[in-house]
mmCIF file of C-alpha atoms in Angstrom:
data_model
loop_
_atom_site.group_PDB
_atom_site.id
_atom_site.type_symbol
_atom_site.label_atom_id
_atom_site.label_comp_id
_atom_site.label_asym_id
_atom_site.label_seq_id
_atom_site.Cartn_x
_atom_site.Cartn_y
_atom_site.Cartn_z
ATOM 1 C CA UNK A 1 -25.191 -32.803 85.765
ATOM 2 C CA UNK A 2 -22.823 -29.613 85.055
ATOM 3 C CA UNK A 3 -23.225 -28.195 82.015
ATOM 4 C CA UNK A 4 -21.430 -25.616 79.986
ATOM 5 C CA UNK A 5 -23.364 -22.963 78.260
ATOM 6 C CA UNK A 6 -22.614 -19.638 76.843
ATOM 7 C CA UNK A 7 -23.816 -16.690 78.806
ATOM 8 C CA UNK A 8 -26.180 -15.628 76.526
ATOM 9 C CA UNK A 9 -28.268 -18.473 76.610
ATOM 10 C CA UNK A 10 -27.216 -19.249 80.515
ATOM 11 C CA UNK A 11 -29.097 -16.064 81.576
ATOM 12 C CA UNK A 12 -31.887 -16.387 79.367
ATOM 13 C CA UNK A 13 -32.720 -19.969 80.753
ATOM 14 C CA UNK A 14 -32.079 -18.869 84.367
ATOM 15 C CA UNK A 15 -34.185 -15.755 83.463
ATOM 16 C CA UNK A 16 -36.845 -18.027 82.184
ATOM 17 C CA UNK A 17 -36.534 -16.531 79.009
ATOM 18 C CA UNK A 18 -35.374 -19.387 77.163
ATOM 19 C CA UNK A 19 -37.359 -22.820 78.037
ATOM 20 C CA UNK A 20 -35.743 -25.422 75.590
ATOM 21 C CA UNK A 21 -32.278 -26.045 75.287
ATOM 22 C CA UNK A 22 -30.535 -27.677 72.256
ATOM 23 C CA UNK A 23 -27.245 -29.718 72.242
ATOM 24 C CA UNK A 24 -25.891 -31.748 69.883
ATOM 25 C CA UNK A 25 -26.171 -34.722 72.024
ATOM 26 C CA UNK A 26 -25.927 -35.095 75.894
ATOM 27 C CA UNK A 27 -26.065 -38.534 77.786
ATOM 28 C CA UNK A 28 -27.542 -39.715 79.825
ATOM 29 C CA UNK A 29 -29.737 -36.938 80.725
ATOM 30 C CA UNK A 30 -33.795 -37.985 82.134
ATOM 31 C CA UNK A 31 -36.355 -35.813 83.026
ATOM 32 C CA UNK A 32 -36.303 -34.577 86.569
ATOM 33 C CA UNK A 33 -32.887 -34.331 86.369
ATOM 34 C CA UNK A 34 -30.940 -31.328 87.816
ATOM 35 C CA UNK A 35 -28.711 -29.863 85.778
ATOM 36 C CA UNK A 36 -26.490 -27.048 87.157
ATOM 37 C CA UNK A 37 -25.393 -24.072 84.626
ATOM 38 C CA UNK A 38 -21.319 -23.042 84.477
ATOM 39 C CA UNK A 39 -21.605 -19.882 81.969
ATOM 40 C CA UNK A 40 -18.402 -19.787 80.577
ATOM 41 C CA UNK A 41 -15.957 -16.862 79.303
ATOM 42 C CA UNK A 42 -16.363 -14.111 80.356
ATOM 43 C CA UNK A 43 -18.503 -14.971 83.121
ATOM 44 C CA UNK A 44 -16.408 -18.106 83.937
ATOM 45 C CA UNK A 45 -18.956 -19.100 86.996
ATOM 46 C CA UNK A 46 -21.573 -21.495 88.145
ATOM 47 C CA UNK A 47 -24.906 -18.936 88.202
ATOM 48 C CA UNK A 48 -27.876 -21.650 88.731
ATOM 49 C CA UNK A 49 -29.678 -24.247 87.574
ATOM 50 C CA UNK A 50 -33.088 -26.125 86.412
ATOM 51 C CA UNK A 51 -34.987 -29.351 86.322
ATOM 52 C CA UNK A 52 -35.227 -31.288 83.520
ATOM 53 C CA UNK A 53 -38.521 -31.516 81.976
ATOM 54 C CA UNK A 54 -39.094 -33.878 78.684
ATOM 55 C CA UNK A 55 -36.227 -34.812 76.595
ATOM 56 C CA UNK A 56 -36.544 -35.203 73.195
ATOM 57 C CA UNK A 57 -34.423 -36.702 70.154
ATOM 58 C CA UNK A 58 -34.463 -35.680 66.565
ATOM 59 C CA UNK A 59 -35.198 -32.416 64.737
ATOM 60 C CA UNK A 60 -38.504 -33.304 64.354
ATOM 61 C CA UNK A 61 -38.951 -33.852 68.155
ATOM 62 C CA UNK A 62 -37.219 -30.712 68.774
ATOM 63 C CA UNK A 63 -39.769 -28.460 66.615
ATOM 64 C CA UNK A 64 -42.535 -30.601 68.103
ATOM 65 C CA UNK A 65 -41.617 -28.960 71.812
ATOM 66 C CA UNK A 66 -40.216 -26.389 70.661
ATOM 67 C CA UNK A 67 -44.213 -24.881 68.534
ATOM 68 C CA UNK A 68 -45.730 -26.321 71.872
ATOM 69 C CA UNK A 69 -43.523 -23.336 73.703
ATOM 70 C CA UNK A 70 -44.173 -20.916 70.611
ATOM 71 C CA UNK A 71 -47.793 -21.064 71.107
ATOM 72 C CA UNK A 72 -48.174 -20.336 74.864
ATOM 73 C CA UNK A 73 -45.306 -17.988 75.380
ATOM 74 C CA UNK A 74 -42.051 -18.435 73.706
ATOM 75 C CA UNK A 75 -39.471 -21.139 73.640
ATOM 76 C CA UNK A 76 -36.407 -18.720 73.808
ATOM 77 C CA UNK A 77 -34.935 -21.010 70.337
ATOM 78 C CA UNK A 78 -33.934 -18.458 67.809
ATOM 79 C CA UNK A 79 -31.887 -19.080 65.146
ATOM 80 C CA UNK A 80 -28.815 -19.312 66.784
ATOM 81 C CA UNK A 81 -30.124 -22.127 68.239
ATOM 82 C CA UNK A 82 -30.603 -24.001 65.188
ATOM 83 C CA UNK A 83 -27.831 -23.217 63.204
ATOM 84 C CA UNK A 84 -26.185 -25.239 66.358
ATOM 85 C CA UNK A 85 -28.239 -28.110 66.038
ATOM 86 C CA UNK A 86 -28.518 -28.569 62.357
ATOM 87 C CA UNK A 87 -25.849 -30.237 61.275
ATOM 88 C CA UNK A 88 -25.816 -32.890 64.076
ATOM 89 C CA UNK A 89 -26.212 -36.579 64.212
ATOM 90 C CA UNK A 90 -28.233 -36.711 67.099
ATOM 91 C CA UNK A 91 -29.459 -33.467 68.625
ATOM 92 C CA UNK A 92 -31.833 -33.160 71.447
ATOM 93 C CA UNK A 93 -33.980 -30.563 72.835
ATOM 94 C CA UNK A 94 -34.149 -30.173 76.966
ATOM 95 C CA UNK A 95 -36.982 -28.964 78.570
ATOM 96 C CA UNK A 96 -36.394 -26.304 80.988
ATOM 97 C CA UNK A 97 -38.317 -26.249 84.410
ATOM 98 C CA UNK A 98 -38.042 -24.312 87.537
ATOM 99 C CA UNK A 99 -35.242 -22.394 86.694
ATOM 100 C CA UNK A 100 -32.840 -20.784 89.732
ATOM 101 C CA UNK A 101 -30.688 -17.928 89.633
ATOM 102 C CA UNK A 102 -28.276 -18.099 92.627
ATOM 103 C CA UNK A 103 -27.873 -15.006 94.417
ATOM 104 C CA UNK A 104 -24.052 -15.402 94.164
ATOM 105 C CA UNK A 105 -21.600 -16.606 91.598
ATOM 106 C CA UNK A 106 -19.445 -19.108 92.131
ATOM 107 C CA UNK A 107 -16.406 -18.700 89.802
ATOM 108 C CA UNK A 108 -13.933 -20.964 87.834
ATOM 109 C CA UNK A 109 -11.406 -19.420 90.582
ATOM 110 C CA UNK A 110 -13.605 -20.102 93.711
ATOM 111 C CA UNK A 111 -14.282 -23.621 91.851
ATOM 112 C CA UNK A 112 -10.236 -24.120 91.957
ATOM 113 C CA UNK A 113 -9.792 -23.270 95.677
ATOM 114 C CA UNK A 114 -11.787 -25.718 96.598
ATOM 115 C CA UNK A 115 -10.866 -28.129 93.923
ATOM 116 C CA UNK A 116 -7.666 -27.664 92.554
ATOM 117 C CA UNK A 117 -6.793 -28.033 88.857
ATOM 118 C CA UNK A 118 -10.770 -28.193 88.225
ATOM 119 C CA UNK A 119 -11.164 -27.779 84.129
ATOM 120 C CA UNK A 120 -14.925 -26.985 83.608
ATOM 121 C CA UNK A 121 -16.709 -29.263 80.791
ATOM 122 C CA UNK A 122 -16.527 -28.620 77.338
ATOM 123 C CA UNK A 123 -20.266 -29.696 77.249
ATOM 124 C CA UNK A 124 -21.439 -31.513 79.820
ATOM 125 C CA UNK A 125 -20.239 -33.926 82.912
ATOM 126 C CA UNK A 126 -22.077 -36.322 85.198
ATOM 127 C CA UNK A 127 -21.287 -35.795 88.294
ATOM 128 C CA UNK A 128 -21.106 -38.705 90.653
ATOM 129 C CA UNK A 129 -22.054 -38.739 94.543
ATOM 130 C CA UNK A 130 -18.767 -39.641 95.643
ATOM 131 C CA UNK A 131 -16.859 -36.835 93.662
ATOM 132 C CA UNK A 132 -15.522 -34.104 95.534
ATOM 133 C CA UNK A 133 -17.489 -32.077 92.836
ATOM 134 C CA UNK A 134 -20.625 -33.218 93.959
ATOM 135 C CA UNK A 135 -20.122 -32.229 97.370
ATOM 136 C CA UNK A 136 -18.852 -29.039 96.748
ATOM 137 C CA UNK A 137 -22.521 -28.621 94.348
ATOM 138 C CA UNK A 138 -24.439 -29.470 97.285
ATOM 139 C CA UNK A 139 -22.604 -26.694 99.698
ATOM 140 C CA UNK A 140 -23.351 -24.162 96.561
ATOM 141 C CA UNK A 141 -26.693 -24.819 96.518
ATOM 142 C CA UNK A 142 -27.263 -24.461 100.137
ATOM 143 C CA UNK A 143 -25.477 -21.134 100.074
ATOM 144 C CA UNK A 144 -28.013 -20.103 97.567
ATOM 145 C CA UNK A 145 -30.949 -21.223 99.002
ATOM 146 C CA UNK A 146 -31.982 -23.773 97.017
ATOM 147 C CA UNK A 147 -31.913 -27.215 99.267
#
């Protein structure tokens, strides 16, 4: 999965400052999942990525994982991060595992040389095995390391 995420909260994860994300809804999305981080404007730039740990649904889910983090060390959810999730039908929280900073970033240009016209989610996109995407994902990681 590529997902979009301000820079703020793209660095923290990959920092392994922040260990929960919140969305307003992402799907499908499992545990063990990859999920590799485009930081958008001003970074514009695919920086890393993490493992999906346990997903959970519901505000109430949320704070449960989200006290479980509190007590040990920190979850990285301020309120920023709830003021996002309030209002929403069905928000989520993502647990963050093993996160990766790549030595590199790969920008939205780089991203376009390879794949022309490439728009990067709004949110999130799936991205299949027989995309162009995906292969391209695959070299990236290698590059950095992480294969």
């Amino acid at each position: 999965m590529l997902m979009s995420i301000k820079p703020k909260f793209g660095f923290d994860i990959l920092r392994g400052v922040k260990r929960v994300e919140l969305r307003g809804f992402v799907a499908p999305i499992e545990s063990g999942d990859l999920v590799i981080l485009y930081l958008s404007s001003p970074v514009k730039a695919l920086c890393g990525e993490f493992t999906v740990g346990r997903v959970v649904y519901g505000l109430d889910g949320i704070r449960r994982i989200v006290e479980e983090y509190e007590e040990v060390s920190g979850s990285g959810v301020g309120c920023e991060d709830w003021l996002y999730v309030a209002g929403r039908r069905r928000p989520m929280g993502i647990e963050v595992l093993n996160p990766v900073e790549y030595p590199f970033r790969f920008t939205l240009d780089d991203l376009r040389r390879e794949i022309p016209g490439f728009k990067p989610p709004l949110s999130y996109r799936v991205v299949r095995s027989w995309e162009p995407l995906y292969k391209l994902l695959v070299k990236i990681r290698g590059l950095a390391g992480v294969l």
